[in-house]
Short mmCIF file of C-alpha atoms in Angstrom, two decimals:
data_model
loop_
_atom_site.label_atom_id
_atom_site.label_comp_id
_atom_site.label_asym_id
_atom_site.label_seq_id
_atom_site.Cartn_x
_atom_site.Cartn_y
_atom_site.Cartn_z
CA MET A 23 -18.29 0.20 -0.97
CA LEU A 24 -18.39 2.53 1.73
CA LEU A 25 -15.73 1.57 5.27
CA ILE A 26 -17.23 4.02 8.40
CA LEU A 27 -16.84 2.47 11.13
CA PHE A 28 -18.28 3.88 14.58
CA LEU A 29 -17.12 2.70 18.84
CA PRO A 30 -20.58 2.90 20.58
CA LYS A 31 -19.21 1.64 24.16
CA LYS A 32 -16.03 0.45 22.71
CA LYS A 33 -17.59 -2.00 20.77
CA SER A 34 -16.73 -0.82 17.23
CA PHE A 35 -18.70 -2.49 14.14
CA VAL A 36 -18.70 -1.33 10.50
CA THR A 37 -21.83 0.67 8.86
CA ASN A 38 -23.52 3.00 5.87
CA ASP A 39 -26.82 3.71 7.78
CA PRO A 40 -26.88 7.08 8.90
CA ASP A 41 -29.19 5.84 11.92
CA LYS A 42 -25.83 4.17 13.57
CA VAL A 43 -23.73 6.71 12.66
CA LEU A 44 -25.77 9.52 14.83
CA LYS A 45 -25.68 7.50 18.04
CA ALA A 46 -22.61 6.00 18.06
CA ASP A 47 -19.88 7.63 20.54
CA LYS A 48 -17.23 7.66 18.52
CA ILE A 49 -16.08 7.00 14.60
CA ILE A 50 -13.32 6.35 12.25
CA PHE A 51 -13.55 7.71 8.17
CA PRO A 52 -11.37 5.81 6.58
CA GLY A 53 -12.99 6.93 2.92
CA GLN A 54 -12.23 5.14 -0.03
CA GLY A 55 -11.10 5.33 -3.95
CA ALA A 56 -11.64 8.46 -5.66
CA MET A 57 -13.01 12.29 -3.52
CA PRO A 58 -15.72 12.24 -6.49
CA GLY A 59 -16.79 8.34 -6.57
CA CYS A 60 -16.59 8.68 -2.68
CA VAL A 61 -19.20 12.12 -2.07
CA GLU A 62 -21.27 10.86 -4.59
CA GLU A 63 -21.82 8.06 -2.28
CA LEU A 64 -22.46 9.33 0.99
CA ASP A 65 -25.13 11.51 -0.89
CA LYS A 66 -26.66 8.97 -1.97
CA ARG A 67 -26.87 6.83 1.27
CA GLY A 68 -27.67 9.40 3.17
CA LEU A 69 -24.17 9.36 4.88
CA LYS A 70 -23.07 13.13 4.14
CA GLU A 71 -24.98 15.46 6.30
CA VAL A 72 -25.14 12.88 9.01
CA LEU A 73 -21.08 12.46 9.29
CA ILE A 74 -20.72 16.44 8.70
CA GLU A 75 -22.70 16.59 11.30
CA SER A 76 -21.25 14.29 13.49
CA ALA A 77 -17.94 15.22 13.20
CA LYS A 78 -18.59 19.21 14.60
CA GLN A 79 -19.01 16.94 17.92
CA LYS A 80 -18.04 13.21 18.14
CA PRO A 81 -13.84 12.69 18.55
CA PHE A 82 -13.41 11.89 15.12
CA LEU A 83 -10.22 10.44 13.55
CA GLY A 84 -9.76 10.50 10.12
CA ILE A 85 -7.96 8.41 7.30
CA CYS A 86 -6.68 9.84 3.88
CA LEU A 87 -9.09 10.43 2.39
CA GLY A 88 -11.38 10.75 5.46
CA LEU A 89 -8.78 13.35 5.85
CA GLN A 90 -9.44 15.62 2.35
CA MET A 91 -12.48 15.62 2.90
CA LEU A 92 -12.61 17.45 5.58
CA PHE A 93 -11.35 20.01 3.59
CA GLU A 94 -13.22 22.44 0.73
CA ILE A 95 -12.50 21.37 -1.59
CA SER A 96 -10.05 18.96 -3.68
CA ASP A 97 -8.49 18.94 -6.79
CA GLU A 98 -9.31 15.60 -7.94
CA GLY A 99 -12.26 16.41 -9.49
CA ASN A 100 -13.23 19.63 -8.15
CA GLN A 101 -14.62 17.42 -6.06
CA LYS A 102 -16.57 20.32 -2.48
CA GLY A 103 -15.47 18.44 0.09
CA PHE A 104 -17.69 18.80 4.04
CA GLY A 105 -16.08 22.54 4.07
CA LEU A 106 -14.86 21.84 7.73
CA LEU A 107 -11.42 22.82 7.64
CA PRO A 108 -9.96 25.45 5.88
CA GLY A 109 -7.63 24.47 2.74
CA LYS A 110 -7.47 22.57 -0.21
CA VAL A 111 -6.56 19.12 -2.16
CA ILE A 112 -3.57 19.54 -4.23
CA LYS A 113 -1.91 16.94 -6.21
CA PHE A 114 1.55 16.33 -5.53
CA LYS A 115 3.69 18.26 -9.03
CA SER A 116 5.65 15.77 -11.09
CA ASP A 117 8.49 19.30 -11.01
CA TYR A 118 10.16 19.19 -7.68
CA LYS A 119 13.87 19.77 -7.57
CA GLU A 120 14.21 15.94 -6.08
CA ARG A 121 12.36 13.40 -8.73
CA ILE A 122 9.27 11.46 -6.98
CA LYS A 123 7.59 8.99 -7.64
CA ILE A 124 3.56 9.35 -7.54
CA PRO A 125 1.85 7.14 -5.34
CA HIS A 126 3.35 8.27 -2.45
CA MET A 127 3.46 4.72 -1.14
CA GLY A 128 5.53 2.92 1.39
CA TRP A 129 6.90 4.29 4.89
CA ASN A 130 7.67 8.08 5.21
CA SER A 131 8.10 10.13 8.74
CA VAL A 132 5.95 11.61 10.47
CA ILE A 133 7.81 14.63 12.36
CA GLN A 134 4.95 16.31 14.61
CA SER A 135 4.28 20.12 15.28
CA ASN A 136 2.37 20.09 17.84
CA THR A 137 1.64 17.42 20.84
CA HIS A 138 -1.50 16.05 20.60
CA PRO A 139 -3.31 13.14 22.78
CA MET A 140 -3.27 10.90 19.42
CA TRP A 141 0.50 11.02 20.08
CA ARG A 142 0.49 9.18 23.10
CA ASN A 143 3.53 6.31 23.34
CA ILE A 144 4.21 7.98 19.20
CA LYS A 145 7.53 9.33 18.10
CA SER A 146 8.21 12.34 16.32
CA GLY A 147 9.96 11.01 13.53
CA SER A 148 7.75 7.27 13.76
CA LYS A 149 7.57 6.16 9.98
CA PHE A 150 4.01 5.26 8.65
CA TYR A 151 2.19 4.20 6.15
CA PHE A 152 1.02 6.51 3.17
CA VAL A 153 -1.01 5.63 -0.24
CA HIS A 154 -1.51 8.46 -1.55
CA SER A 155 -1.42 11.14 -4.79
CA TYR A 156 -2.79 14.36 -3.18
CA PHE A 157 -2.71 15.88 0.02
CA ALA A 158 -4.12 18.80 2.16
CA GLN A 159 -3.03 22.57 1.81
CA THR A 160 -4.70 24.40 4.57
CA SER A 161 -4.64 27.88 5.00
CA ASP A 162 -4.24 27.50 8.43
CA GLU A 163 -0.98 25.69 9.95
CA ARG A 164 -2.41 26.17 13.85
CA LEU A 165 -4.33 22.30 12.81
CA VAL A 166 -1.77 20.77 11.75
CA VAL A 167 0.12 18.19 14.25
CA GLY A 168 2.43 16.40 11.79
CA HIS A 169 4.16 16.98 8.47
CA THR A 170 5.99 15.09 6.15
CA GLU A 171 8.48 15.70 3.74
CA TYR A 172 7.53 14.23 0.27
CA GLY A 173 8.52 16.48 -2.45
CA ASP A 174 6.02 19.23 -0.81
CA ASN A 175 6.20 19.74 2.79
CA PHE A 176 2.58 18.01 3.21
CA ALA A 177 0.75 17.74 5.94
CA SER A 178 0.43 14.23 7.10
CA ALA A 179 -1.97 15.18 9.70
CA VAL A 180 -4.41 18.12 10.96
CA ALA A 181 -6.62 18.35 14.23
CA ARG A 182 -9.59 20.71 15.56
CA ASP A 183 -11.05 20.31 18.43
CA ASN A 184 -12.27 16.86 18.37
CA ILE A 185 -11.52 16.31 15.44
CA PHE A 186 -7.66 14.12 14.64
CA ALA A 187 -6.85 13.25 10.38
CA CYS A 188 -3.79 11.72 9.06
CA GLN A 189 -3.31 11.34 5.05
CA PHE A 190 -1.02 7.73 6.35
CA HIS A 191 -2.73 4.19 7.00
CA PRO A 192 -2.64 3.11 10.99
CA GLU A 193 -5.08 0.54 9.76
CA LYS A 194 -1.50 -0.30 7.95
CA SER A 195 1.44 0.78 9.87
CA ALA A 196 1.83 -2.00 11.79
CA ALA A 197 2.24 -1.67 16.22
CA ILE A 198 2.99 2.50 16.45
CA GLY A 199 -0.75 2.61 13.41
CA LEU A 200 -2.05 0.02 16.44
CA GLN A 201 -1.01 2.72 19.01
CA LEU A 202 -2.44 5.19 17.51
CA LEU A 203 -5.96 3.46 16.85
CA GLU A 204 -5.67 2.17 20.99
CA ASN A 205 -5.05 6.73 21.50
CA PHE A 206 -8.97 7.10 19.88
CA ILE A 207 -10.20 4.22 21.21
CA SER A 208 -8.91 6.20 25.11
CA TRP A 209 -9.39 9.86 23.41
CA GLU A 210 -11.40 12.21 26.52
CA MET A 211 -12.26 14.78 25.31
CA MET B 2 13.32 12.73 1.21
CA SER B 3 12.81 10.11 4.16
CA LEU B 4 10.71 7.47 2.47
CA ALA B 5 12.04 4.38 3.42
CA LYS B 6 12.44 1.66 0.84
CA ARG B 7 10.81 -1.01 1.37
CA ILE B 8 11.78 -4.52 1.47
CA ILE B 9 9.03 -7.27 1.08
CA PRO B 10 9.29 -11.00 1.72
CA CYS B 11 7.12 -12.57 -1.30
CA LEU B 12 5.23 -16.02 0.38
CA ASP B 13 4.80 -18.44 -2.42
CA VAL B 14 1.10 -20.26 -1.03
CA THR B 15 -0.27 -23.32 -2.94
CA ASN B 16 -3.46 -26.16 -1.51
CA GLY B 17 -3.60 -23.39 1.88
CA ARG B 18 0.29 -23.97 3.09
CA VAL B 19 3.36 -21.57 2.69
CA VAL B 20 6.09 -23.93 0.71
CA LYS B 21 9.23 -23.10 -0.92
CA GLY B 22 11.41 -24.44 -4.08
CA ILE B 23 14.08 -24.39 -6.64
CA ASN B 24 11.80 -23.06 -9.93
CA PHE B 25 8.45 -24.54 -8.91
CA VAL B 26 9.77 -28.16 -8.72
CA GLU B 27 9.99 -30.91 -5.50
CA LEU B 28 8.45 -27.99 -2.91
CA GLN B 29 8.52 -28.58 0.59
CA ASP B 30 6.40 -27.23 2.85
CA ALA B 31 7.35 -24.00 4.26
CA GLY B 32 4.10 -23.68 6.70
CA ASP B 33 1.65 -22.39 7.67
CA PRO B 34 0.97 -19.05 5.79
CA VAL B 35 -0.40 -16.64 9.30
CA GLU B 36 2.55 -17.84 11.20
CA VAL B 37 4.86 -17.47 8.09
CA ALA B 38 3.80 -14.04 7.63
CA LYS B 39 3.49 -12.90 11.80
CA LYS B 40 7.08 -14.25 11.79
CA TYR B 41 7.89 -11.75 8.56
CA ASN B 42 6.28 -9.48 10.83
CA GLU B 43 7.66 -9.42 13.84
CA GLN B 44 11.08 -8.60 11.34
CA GLY B 45 9.82 -5.58 10.52
CA ALA B 46 8.78 -6.75 7.00
CA ASP B 47 7.45 -4.11 5.29
CA GLU B 48 5.00 -5.76 3.08
CA LEU B 49 3.96 -9.20 2.42
CA THR B 50 3.91 -10.74 -0.58
CA PHE B 51 1.28 -14.15 -1.48
CA LEU B 52 1.33 -15.24 -4.93
CA ASP B 53 -0.59 -18.52 -5.11
CA ILE B 54 1.05 -20.79 -6.99
CA THR B 55 -1.73 -23.69 -6.68
CA ALA B 56 -1.93 -25.38 -9.84
CA SER B 57 -5.30 -27.02 -9.80
CA SER B 58 -8.65 -24.97 -9.73
CA ASP B 59 -10.75 -26.75 -7.33
CA ASN B 60 -8.33 -25.51 -4.16
CA ARG B 61 -8.27 -22.15 -6.33
CA GLY B 62 -10.54 -20.13 -3.49
CA LEU B 63 -8.40 -21.31 -0.36
CA ILE B 64 -5.86 -18.34 -0.75
CA PHE B 65 -8.96 -16.39 0.33
CA ASP B 66 -9.77 -18.22 3.83
CA ILE B 67 -5.72 -17.53 3.65
CA ILE B 68 -6.02 -13.99 3.37
CA GLU B 69 -8.81 -13.10 5.18
CA ASN B 70 -6.76 -14.72 8.18
CA VAL B 71 -3.12 -12.96 7.64
CA ALA B 72 -5.25 -9.40 7.31
CA LYS B 73 -7.80 -10.25 10.85
CA GLN B 74 -3.68 -10.43 12.81
CA ILE B 75 -0.52 -8.99 10.82
CA PHE B 76 -1.96 -4.76 10.47
CA ILE B 77 0.39 -3.84 7.04
CA PRO B 78 0.26 -3.61 3.26
CA MET B 79 -0.50 -6.91 1.63
CA THR B 80 -0.49 -7.92 -2.27
CA VAL B 81 -1.75 -10.96 -3.69
CA GLY B 82 -0.69 -12.10 -6.83
CA GLY B 83 -1.06 -15.26 -9.00
CA GLY B 84 -4.09 -16.31 -11.41
CA VAL B 85 -6.12 -12.99 -11.11
CA GLY B 86 -7.81 -13.17 -14.76
CA THR B 87 -11.08 -11.12 -14.47
CA CYS B 88 -12.45 -7.15 -12.05
CA GLU B 89 -13.73 -10.04 -9.44
CA ASP B 90 -10.80 -11.99 -9.26
CA VAL B 91 -10.10 -8.54 -7.89
CA ARG B 92 -12.87 -7.63 -6.02
CA ASN B 93 -12.47 -10.81 -3.94
CA LEU B 94 -9.35 -10.36 -3.11
CA LEU B 95 -9.50 -6.68 -1.55
CA ASN B 96 -12.58 -7.52 0.33
CA ALA B 97 -10.60 -10.80 1.60
CA GLY B 98 -8.11 -8.21 2.81
CA ALA B 99 -5.65 -7.67 -0.07
CA ASP B 100 -4.44 -4.30 -0.29
CA LYS B 101 -2.88 -4.53 -3.50
CA VAL B 102 -3.45 -7.02 -6.35
CA GLY B 103 -1.08 -8.25 -8.45
CA ILE B 104 -1.86 -9.04 -12.39
CA ASN B 105 0.73 -11.41 -14.57
CA THR B 106 -0.70 -12.96 -18.24
CA ALA B 107 -4.42 -11.75 -18.17
CA ALA B 108 -3.19 -8.36 -18.03
CA ILE B 109 -1.57 -9.70 -21.80
CA LYS B 110 -4.36 -11.33 -22.52
CA ASN B 111 -6.64 -8.42 -22.29
CA PRO B 112 -4.98 -4.70 -21.68
CA ASP B 113 -8.33 -3.86 -20.58
CA LEU B 114 -8.37 -5.74 -16.82
CA VAL B 115 -6.33 -3.59 -15.77
CA ALA B 116 -7.42 -0.39 -16.85
CA GLU B 117 -11.07 -1.76 -15.25
CA ALA B 118 -9.55 -2.53 -12.61
CA ALA B 119 -7.87 0.45 -11.53
CA SER B 120 -10.77 3.16 -12.15
CA ARG B 121 -13.04 0.36 -10.50
CA PHE B 122 -10.65 0.38 -6.83
CA GLY B 123 -8.16 2.45 -7.36
CA SER B 124 -4.64 3.18 -9.65
CA GLN B 125 -2.94 2.09 -6.11
CA ALA B 126 -4.71 -1.71 -5.61
CA ILE B 127 -3.53 -2.13 -8.87
CA VAL B 128 -0.48 -4.29 -9.54
CA VAL B 129 1.32 -5.08 -12.71
CA ALA B 130 3.84 -7.50 -12.87
CA ILE B 131 6.02 -8.19 -15.86
CA ASP B 132 8.18 -11.42 -16.54
CA ALA B 133 11.24 -10.11 -18.72
CA LYS B 134 13.25 -11.57 -20.82
CA LYS B 135 16.71 -9.87 -22.65
CA VAL B 136 16.15 -11.14 -26.08
CA ASP B 137 19.29 -9.81 -27.81
CA ASP B 138 19.29 -6.14 -27.39
CA HIS B 139 16.36 -5.68 -25.97
CA TRP B 140 14.24 -7.01 -22.96
CA GLU B 141 11.12 -8.65 -23.88
CA VAL B 142 7.78 -9.63 -21.65
CA PHE B 143 7.64 -13.95 -21.20
CA THR B 144 4.93 -15.80 -19.50
CA HIS B 145 4.16 -19.14 -17.81
CA GLY B 146 8.07 -18.56 -15.70
CA GLY B 147 10.01 -17.48 -18.40
CA ARG B 148 8.61 -20.37 -21.09
CA ASN B 149 6.29 -18.37 -22.62
CA PRO B 150 7.52 -15.10 -24.78
CA THR B 151 4.46 -12.68 -26.15
CA GLY B 152 6.75 -10.61 -28.48
CA ILE B 153 6.24 -7.60 -26.35
CA ASN B 154 9.20 -5.28 -25.02
CA ALA B 155 9.24 -4.73 -21.52
CA LEU B 156 9.85 -1.32 -21.13
CA ASP B 157 7.19 -0.30 -23.70
CA TRP B 158 4.34 -2.73 -22.39
CA ALA B 159 5.89 -0.84 -18.24
CA LYS B 160 4.98 2.24 -19.97
CA LYS B 161 2.04 1.25 -20.87
CA MET B 162 0.97 -1.06 -17.83
CA VAL B 163 1.08 2.92 -15.81
CA LYS B 164 -1.22 4.96 -18.39
CA PHE B 165 -3.21 2.11 -17.78
CA GLY B 166 -3.69 2.35 -14.44
CA ALA B 167 -1.26 0.04 -12.69
CA GLY B 168 -0.16 2.37 -9.61
CA GLU B 169 3.19 -0.50 -8.60
CA LEU B 170 4.62 -2.42 -11.86
CA LEU B 171 6.48 -5.24 -9.89
CA ILE B 172 9.48 -6.39 -12.49
CA THR B 173 11.45 -9.58 -12.19
CA SER B 174 13.57 -10.97 -14.35
CA MET B 175 13.54 -14.03 -16.02
CA ASP B 176 17.10 -14.91 -16.68
CA LYS B 177 18.07 -13.85 -13.09
CA ASP B 178 15.40 -16.25 -11.25
CA GLY B 179 16.49 -18.21 -9.24
CA THR B 180 20.04 -17.67 -10.23
CA LYS B 181 20.74 -15.74 -6.81
CA THR B 182 24.17 -13.38 -8.28
CA GLY B 183 21.13 -9.97 -7.91
CA PHE B 184 18.60 -7.99 -10.24
CA ASP B 185 18.93 -7.21 -13.46
CA ASN B 186 19.71 -3.37 -11.75
CA ILE B 187 19.93 -2.13 -15.82
CA LEU B 188 16.29 -3.04 -16.70
CA ASN B 189 15.02 -2.45 -13.91
CA LYS B 190 16.61 0.98 -14.21
CA LEU B 191 15.44 1.90 -18.03
CA ILE B 192 11.66 1.18 -16.75
CA SER B 193 11.94 2.93 -13.49
CA GLU B 194 13.69 6.10 -14.78
CA SER B 195 10.84 5.67 -17.39
CA VAL B 196 8.02 5.19 -15.29
CA GLN B 197 6.27 7.55 -12.09
CA VAL B 198 5.06 4.38 -10.54
CA PRO B 199 7.05 2.96 -8.17
CA LEU B 200 8.58 -0.11 -9.11
CA ILE B 201 9.48 -3.37 -6.90
CA ALA B 202 12.74 -5.12 -8.16
CA SER B 203 12.06 -9.20 -8.17
CA GLY B 204 14.70 -11.71 -8.87
CA GLY B 205 17.83 -12.74 -8.51
CA VAL B 206 18.42 -12.08 -5.16
CA GLY B 207 21.70 -13.81 -3.04
CA ASN B 208 22.68 -10.98 -0.58
CA LEU B 209 21.82 -8.23 1.04
CA GLN B 210 24.50 -6.59 -1.63
CA HIS B 211 21.51 -7.66 -4.26
CA LEU B 212 19.22 -5.63 -2.44
CA VAL B 213 21.29 -2.00 -1.88
CA ASP B 214 21.83 -2.10 -5.90
CA GLY B 215 18.33 -3.50 -6.47
CA VAL B 216 17.80 0.02 -5.13
CA LYS B 217 20.82 1.97 -6.01
CA VAL B 218 22.56 1.01 -8.99
CA GLY B 219 18.65 -0.37 -10.47
CA GLY B 220 16.78 2.73 -8.91
CA ALA B 221 14.03 0.27 -7.36
CA ASP B 222 11.65 2.03 -4.41
CA ALA B 223 11.41 -1.43 -3.50
CA VAL B 224 13.13 -4.85 -3.37
CA LEU B 225 10.98 -7.74 -2.88
CA ALA B 226 13.08 -11.63 -2.00
CA ALA B 227 12.05 -15.45 -1.45
CA SER B 228 15.16 -17.85 -0.49
CA ILE B 229 17.77 -15.77 1.19
CA PHE B 230 14.54 -14.85 4.37
CA HIS B 231 12.30 -18.23 4.04
CA TYR B 232 15.78 -20.85 4.01
CA GLY B 233 15.97 -18.31 7.21
CA GLU B 234 20.63 -16.77 5.99
CA TYR B 235 18.78 -13.40 6.63
CA SER B 236 16.23 -11.41 9.15
CA ILE B 237 15.36 -9.03 7.40
CA GLN B 238 16.36 -6.81 10.64
CA GLU B 239 19.77 -7.84 9.27
CA ALA B 240 18.64 -6.73 5.47
CA LYS B 241 17.46 -3.96 7.00
CA ALA B 242 20.68 -2.80 9.08
CA TYR B 243 22.73 -4.17 6.04
CA MET B 244 21.27 -1.17 4.02
CA SER B 245 21.20 1.27 6.03
CA LYS B 246 24.74 1.48 6.25
CA ASN B 247 24.93 1.67 2.89
CA ASP B 248 22.79 4.72 3.59
CA ILE B 249 19.39 3.76 2.57
CA GLN B 250 16.77 5.00 3.73
CA VAL B 251 15.25 1.98 5.88
CA ARG B 252 11.77 1.96 7.72
#
């Protein structure tokens, strides 16, 4: 199942209807499962092109796989993404200096490397809930608005123009996560 | 590394209510699941685990309403276990709002269930719960609250379940459960060092030092406890403050 949440005039709903996506004011795109399956489902439902179009214009919040999808390609199934942001999605390695468990699961600090309206009332270093085995590696450091240490120092939040995407789950990050979602609702372009 | 060790209160539910009791006898009503979940969320719990201990099949459907109601109001991860037997059960619980589903006895009867569920819903959604008991020089997997031996070596089983796609392991020591003498840290360390997925330690917590030992001695990524929180002996904040004082990263 695909969960795509749209916010026309602050009223939110979940849909997989391409027409409704086109009409929405803002879009939350969480993605779900593995990248190849997700792309296949989006294609099948005629949502891929619509989402790419929307992500070029409207306030767009990508969450977890919804962040990874924005990049060019993923090591997961060698799957092509939307190609809106430069970079690729790679897996955590099993041979960092410090032994890590995979998936990266639990609450970890997000260091804010850039200011952004989405960080309003959220302190740098706040802990958010993560659960993932892959992360995005971008060739354009200016896109990184938050980073997190786990084996690698990886980009846990990226942004450009109308796009903000996070690898963590604001919807599972208690009060601090709700603040981020609130910031998205009030985000004026 | 700044990934916090998680503290997870475990809520036993039956017939739509949270209950508490020692060794499942003389169950006492401990409140409405949404209210109890809210209380732990406010105290800073990192996750919640719901264990459905409903015996009669008539009332099993109640767990879906509970999870739905909790998920509407509380925004932290939730694991639900107890009586999960099929992929359909997993799907229904995830749809109700669970983030992860615990599989225990059904995995022993049919290990492929774990593989099937992991490939359908992702490893991150599948927690395999293992009840282990020391037998001679090794640990064996038991079912039915430690009453039924399976003849399966717990370490081998843990490795197999990870290979099948489990994203996390919940290890409960049947020797320690209910004793309030601490986790079986030797067992936990053995498993934690042999698998790559996170390990939740369970069974035996009687004080806050036990939580610290679970992480530092047993190598647990998360610690689960029921009675010390339910009876108000300690709050989650107190547990976190104590762990933090002992140089463990907490949220």
